[in-house]
mmCIF file of N, CA and C in Angstrom:
data_model
loop_
_atom_site.group_PDB
_atom_site.id
_atom_site.type_symbol
_atom_site.label_atom_id
_atom_site.label_comp_id
_atom_site.label_asym_id
_atom_site.label_seq_id
_atom_site.Cartn_x
_atom_site.Cartn_y
_atom_site.Cartn_z
ATOM 1 N N MET R 1 0.846 -1.066 0.119
ATOM 2 C CA MET R 1 -0.432 -0.103 -0.028
ATOM 3 C C MET R 1 0.895 1.167 0.186
ATOM 4 N N ASN R 2 0.905 2.033 -0.943
ATOM 5 C CA ASN R 2 1.436 3.021 -1.284
ATOM 6 C C ASN R 2 0.595 4.209 -0.498
ATOM 7 N N ASN R 3 1.331 4.857 0.878
ATOM 8 C CA ASN R 3 0.368 6.043 1.172
ATOM 9 C C ASN R 3 1.083 7.401 0.666
ATOM 10 N N ASN R 4 0.352 8.550 0.015
ATOM 11 C CA ASN R 4 0.651 9.588 -0.606
ATOM 12 C C ASN R 4 -0.355 10.785 0.184
ATOM 13 N N VAL R 5 0.284 11.636 -0.040
ATOM 14 C CA VAL R 5 -0.566 12.893 0.545
ATOM 15 C C VAL R 5 -1.738 13.195 -0.102
ATOM 16 N N ALA R 6 -1.247 13.025 -0.990
ATOM 17 C CA ALA R 6 -2.514 13.230 -1.933
ATOM 18 C C ALA R 6 -3.762 12.607 -2.230
ATOM 19 N N ASP R 7 -3.702 11.084 -1.636
ATOM 20 C CA ASP R 7 -4.522 10.213 -1.323
ATOM 21 C C ASP R 7 -5.514 10.467 -0.017
ATOM 22 N N ILE R 8 -4.892 11.884 1.117
ATOM 23 C CA ILE R 8 -5.633 12.277 2.064
ATOM 24 C C ILE R 8 -6.654 12.669 1.623
ATOM 25 N N LYS R 9 -7.921 11.984 2.080
ATOM 26 C CA LYS R 9 -9.179 12.766 2.156
ATOM 27 C C LYS R 9 -9.783 13.477 3.683
ATOM 28 N N PRO R 10 -9.503 15.032 3.466
ATOM 29 C CA PRO R 10 -9.875 15.682 4.826
ATOM 30 C C PRO R 10 -11.347 15.300 5.261
ATOM 31 N N TRP R 11 -11.866 15.243 6.417
ATOM 32 C CA TRP R 11 -12.906 15.191 6.903
ATOM 33 C C TRP R 11 -12.992 16.608 7.690
ATOM 34 N N PHE R 12 -13.921 17.420 7.552
ATOM 35 C CA PHE R 12 -14.679 18.276 8.417
ATOM 36 C C PHE R 12 -15.368 18.014 9.349
ATOM 37 N N ARG R 13 -15.218 18.980 10.629
ATOM 38 C CA ARG R 13 -16.826 18.581 11.591
ATOM 39 C C ARG R 13 -18.018 18.428 11.232
ATOM 40 N N ASP R 14 -18.342 19.516 10.480
ATOM 41 C CA ASP R 14 -19.473 19.655 9.731
ATOM 42 C C ASP R 14 -19.739 18.582 9.027
ATOM 43 N N ASP R 15 -18.994 17.815 8.145
ATOM 44 C CA ASP R 15 -19.433 16.789 7.417
ATOM 45 C C ASP R 15 -19.634 15.570 8.316
ATOM 46 N N ILE R 16 -18.968 15.451 9.416
ATOM 47 C CA ILE R 16 -19.161 14.362 10.355
ATOM 48 C C ILE R 16 -20.462 14.409 11.081
ATOM 49 N N ALA R 17 -20.627 15.487 11.366
ATOM 50 C CA ALA R 17 -22.045 15.673 12.126
ATOM 51 C C ALA R 17 -23.310 15.589 11.288
ATOM 52 N N ARG R 18 -22.909 16.055 9.916
ATOM 53 C CA ARG R 18 -24.239 15.538 8.727
ATOM 54 C C ARG R 18 -24.214 14.273 8.693
ATOM 55 N N THR R 19 -23.050 13.727 8.694
ATOM 56 C CA THR R 19 -23.215 11.838 8.394
ATOM 57 C C THR R 19 -23.848 11.151 9.748
ATOM 58 N N LEU R 20 -23.455 11.715 10.922
ATOM 59 C CA LEU R 20 -24.101 11.354 12.013
ATOM 60 C C LEU R 20 -25.597 11.306 11.972
ATOM 61 N N ALA R 21 -25.675 12.626 11.811
ATOM 62 C CA ALA R 21 -27.508 12.935 11.797
ATOM 63 C C ALA R 21 -28.079 11.864 10.480
ATOM 64 N N SER R 22 -27.386 11.860 9.777
ATOM 65 C CA SER R 22 -27.808 11.185 8.655
ATOM 66 C C SER R 22 -28.288 9.443 8.612
ATOM 67 N N ILE R 23 -26.935 8.832 9.733
ATOM 68 C CA ILE R 23 -27.288 7.830 9.895
ATOM 69 C C ILE R 23 -28.118 7.818 11.242
ATOM 70 N N TYR R 24 -28.340 8.240 11.729
ATOM 71 C CA TYR R 24 -29.424 8.340 13.342
ATOM 72 C C TYR R 24 -30.648 8.554 12.463
ATOM 73 N N PHE R 25 -30.897 9.636 11.556
ATOM 74 C CA PHE R 25 -32.341 9.787 10.956
ATOM 75 C C PHE R 25 -32.807 8.366 10.259
ATOM 76 N N ALA R 26 -32.013 7.759 9.607
ATOM 77 C CA ALA R 26 -32.427 6.487 9.066
ATOM 78 C C ALA R 26 -32.843 5.417 9.921
ATOM 79 N N ASN R 27 -32.088 5.014 11.116
ATOM 80 C CA ASN R 27 -32.383 4.332 11.972
ATOM 81 C C ASN R 27 -33.437 4.537 12.745
ATOM 82 N N THR R 28 -33.561 6.019 13.129
ATOM 83 C CA THR R 28 -34.913 6.304 14.149
ATOM 84 C C THR R 28 -36.291 6.436 13.014
ATOM 85 N N SER R 29 -36.036 6.568 12.025
ATOM 86 C CA SER R 29 -37.392 6.698 10.962
ATOM 87 C C SER R 29 -37.978 5.730 10.784
ATOM 88 N N GLY R 30 -36.997 4.629 10.998
ATOM 89 C CA GLY R 30 -38.334 3.332 10.730
ATOM 90 C C GLY R 30 -38.360 2.250 11.914
ATOM 91 N N GLN R 31 -38.254 2.570 12.698
ATOM 92 C CA GLN R 31 -38.286 2.194 14.372
ATOM 93 C C GLN R 31 -39.482 1.692 14.761
ATOM 94 N N GLN R 32 -40.086 0.621 14.987
ATOM 95 C CA GLN R 32 -41.294 0.486 15.657
ATOM 96 C C GLN R 32 -41.724 0.202 17.172
ATOM 97 N N SER R 33 -42.542 0.449 17.724
ATOM 98 C CA SER R 33 -42.446 0.199 19.227
ATOM 99 C C SER R 33 -42.371 -1.570 19.482
ATOM 100 N N ALA R 34 -41.203 -1.880 20.087
ATOM 101 C CA ALA R 34 -41.089 -3.482 20.088
ATOM 102 C C ALA R 34 -40.108 -3.387 21.439
ATOM 103 N N VAL R 35 -40.514 -4.723 22.512
ATOM 104 C CA VAL R 35 -39.801 -5.114 23.252
ATOM 105 C C VAL R 35 -38.295 -4.965 23.703
ATOM 106 N N GLY R 36 -37.630 -4.405 24.238
ATOM 107 C CA GLY R 36 -36.210 -3.943 23.865
ATOM 108 C C GLY R 36 -35.923 -3.116 22.999
ATOM 109 N N GLU R 37 -36.890 -2.215 22.495
ATOM 110 C CA GLU R 37 -36.531 -1.114 21.378
ATOM 111 C C GLU R 37 -35.454 0.117 22.397
ATOM 112 N N ALA R 38 -36.074 0.614 23.515
ATOM 113 C CA ALA R 38 -35.085 1.318 24.623
ATOM 114 C C ALA R 38 -33.783 0.806 24.230
ATOM 115 N N ASP R 39 -33.506 -0.076 25.250
ATOM 116 C CA ASP R 39 -32.173 -0.682 25.403
ATOM 117 C C ASP R 39 -31.267 -0.445 23.989
ATOM 118 N N TYR R 40 -31.942 -1.060 22.696
ATOM 119 C CA TYR R 40 -31.410 -0.811 21.409
ATOM 120 C C TYR R 40 -30.941 0.978 21.022
ATOM 121 N N ARG R 41 -32.216 1.783 21.098
ATOM 122 C CA ARG R 41 -31.932 2.914 20.887
ATOM 123 C C ARG R 41 -30.816 3.557 21.636
ATOM 124 N N LYS R 42 -30.823 3.393 22.936
ATOM 125 C CA LYS R 42 -29.403 3.989 23.670
ATOM 126 C C LYS R 42 -28.323 3.657 23.400
ATOM 127 N N GLY R 43 -27.982 2.238 22.903
ATOM 128 C CA GLY R 43 -26.720 1.619 22.620
ATOM 129 C C GLY R 43 -26.313 2.262 21.374
ATOM 130 N N PHE R 44 -27.294 2.158 20.369
ATOM 131 C CA PHE R 44 -27.343 3.429 19.073
ATOM 132 C C PHE R 44 -26.702 4.751 19.244
ATOM 133 N N ALA R 45 -27.446 5.131 20.040
ATOM 134 C CA ALA R 45 -27.817 6.683 20.609
ATOM 135 C C ALA R 45 -25.878 6.881 20.917
ATOM 136 N N ALA R 46 -25.795 5.735 22.074
ATOM 137 C CA ALA R 46 -24.421 5.920 22.776
ATOM 138 C C ALA R 46 -23.150 5.805 21.634
ATOM 139 N N ALA R 47 -23.304 4.923 20.750
ATOM 140 C CA ALA R 47 -22.374 4.612 19.643
ATOM 141 C C ALA R 47 -22.066 6.068 18.572
ATOM 142 N N LEU R 48 -23.273 6.271 18.561
ATOM 143 C CA LEU R 48 -22.597 7.787 17.531
ATOM 144 C C LEU R 48 -22.229 8.626 18.809
ATOM 145 N N SER R 49 -22.864 8.955 19.607
ATOM 146 C CA SER R 49 -22.163 10.213 20.609
ATOM 147 C C SER R 49 -21.065 9.827 20.610
ATOM 148 N N SER R 50 -20.385 8.674 20.894
ATOM 149 C CA SER R 50 -19.037 8.325 21.364
ATOM 150 C C SER R 50 -18.237 8.807 19.955
ATOM 151 N N VAL R 51 -18.707 8.807 18.746
ATOM 152 C CA VAL R 51 -18.058 9.023 17.387
ATOM 153 C C VAL R 51 -18.089 10.406 17.699
ATOM 154 N N ALA R 52 -19.230 11.114 17.762
ATOM 155 C CA ALA R 52 -19.472 12.432 17.424
ATOM 156 C C ALA R 52 -18.287 13.354 18.988
ATOM 157 N N LEU R 53 -18.252 12.731 19.776
ATOM 158 C CA LEU R 53 -17.436 13.199 21.042
ATOM 159 C C LEU R 53 -15.944 13.345 20.308
ATOM 160 N N ALA R 54 -15.675 12.094 19.538
ATOM 161 C CA ALA R 54 -14.240 11.737 19.545
ATOM 162 C C ALA R 54 -13.713 12.700 18.363
ATOM 163 N N VAL R 55 -14.392 13.701 17.738
ATOM 164 C CA VAL R 55 -14.307 14.399 16.671
ATOM 165 C C VAL R 55 -14.969 15.776 16.904
ATOM 166 N N GLY R 56 -15.292 16.296 17.946
ATOM 167 C CA GLY R 56 -15.924 17.376 18.484
ATOM 168 C C GLY R 56 -17.259 17.767 18.120
ATOM 169 N N VAL R 57 -17.760 17.130 17.796
ATOM 170 C CA VAL R 57 -19.507 16.969 17.260
ATOM 171 C C VAL R 57 -20.400 16.601 18.722
ATOM 172 N N ASN R 58 -21.251 17.650 18.841
ATOM 173 C CA ASN R 58 -22.074 17.533 20.094
ATOM 174 C C ASN R 58 -22.901 16.823 19.799
ATOM 175 N N PRO R 59 -23.276 15.856 20.340
ATOM 176 C CA PRO R 59 -24.475 15.002 19.884
ATOM 177 C C PRO R 59 -25.689 15.792 20.104
ATOM 178 N N THR R 60 -26.031 16.260 20.728
ATOM 179 C CA THR R 60 -27.277 17.020 21.140
ATOM 180 C C THR R 60 -27.497 17.987 20.042
ATOM 181 N N SER R 61 -26.577 18.253 18.916
ATOM 182 C CA SER R 61 -27.167 18.714 17.877
ATOM 183 C C SER R 61 -27.579 18.242 16.854
ATOM 184 N N PHE R 62 -27.618 16.771 16.673
ATOM 185 C CA PHE R 62 -28.819 15.395 16.299
ATOM 186 C C PHE R 62 -29.761 14.936 16.656
ATOM 187 N N LEU R 63 -29.019 14.288 18.170
ATOM 188 C CA LEU R 63 -29.808 13.212 18.603
ATOM 189 C C LEU R 63 -31.206 14.099 18.981
ATOM 190 N N SER R 64 -32.140 13.511 19.161
ATOM 191 C CA SER R 64 -33.459 13.871 19.559
ATOM 192 C C SER R 64 -33.188 13.610 21.134
ATOM 193 N N PRO R 65 -34.322 15.214 21.972
ATOM 194 C CA PRO R 65 -34.443 14.953 23.504
ATOM 195 C C PRO R 65 -34.406 13.969 24.109
ATOM 196 N N GLU R 66 -35.430 12.949 23.298
ATOM 197 C CA GLU R 66 -35.838 11.904 24.088
ATOM 198 C C GLU R 66 -34.700 10.748 24.308
ATOM 199 N N ASP R 67 -33.582 10.731 23.221
ATOM 200 C CA ASP R 67 -32.780 10.001 23.491
ATOM 201 C C ASP R 67 -31.639 10.783 23.716
ATOM 202 N N VAL R 68 -31.422 12.005 23.854
ATOM 203 C CA VAL R 68 -30.465 12.283 24.595
ATOM 204 C C VAL R 68 -30.702 12.247 26.274
ATOM 205 N N GLN R 69 -32.275 12.089 26.898
ATOM 206 C CA GLN R 69 -32.772 11.403 27.854
ATOM 207 C C GLN R 69 -32.165 10.217 28.156
ATOM 208 N N LEU R 70 -32.593 9.086 27.159
ATOM 209 C CA LEU R 70 -32.045 7.795 27.672
ATOM 210 C C LEU R 70 -30.799 7.768 28.150
ATOM 211 N N LEU R 71 -29.870 8.392 27.315
ATOM 212 C CA LEU R 71 -28.324 8.471 27.685
ATOM 213 C C LEU R 71 -27.952 9.032 29.044
ATOM 214 N N LYS R 72 -28.891 9.698 29.547
ATOM 215 C CA LYS R 72 -28.501 10.157 30.862
ATOM 216 C C LYS R 72 -29.198 9.638 32.214
ATOM 217 N N VAL R 73 -30.228 8.730 31.931
ATOM 218 C CA VAL R 73 -30.874 7.834 32.639
ATOM 219 C C VAL R 73 -29.310 6.681 33.159
ATOM 220 N N ARG R 74 -29.561 6.587 34.784
ATOM 221 C CA ARG R 74 -28.528 5.585 34.495
ATOM 222 C C ARG R 74 -29.360 4.251 35.103
#
């Protein structure tokens, strides 16, 4: 594998924020109420939030208030 500076594709915080929001929307738009949904949503939101925080994006900029609350519940 040849590493070349010309091969570097820069990502910007806004690009990543839009990508995370798109993934989040795709996941939440098709969900229906089911047993274990809250646990799944909490895990999904936590995973996206981890990536967001790693690149300096505030997760509350794309998570619903309900999912932010799920992450706060212990």
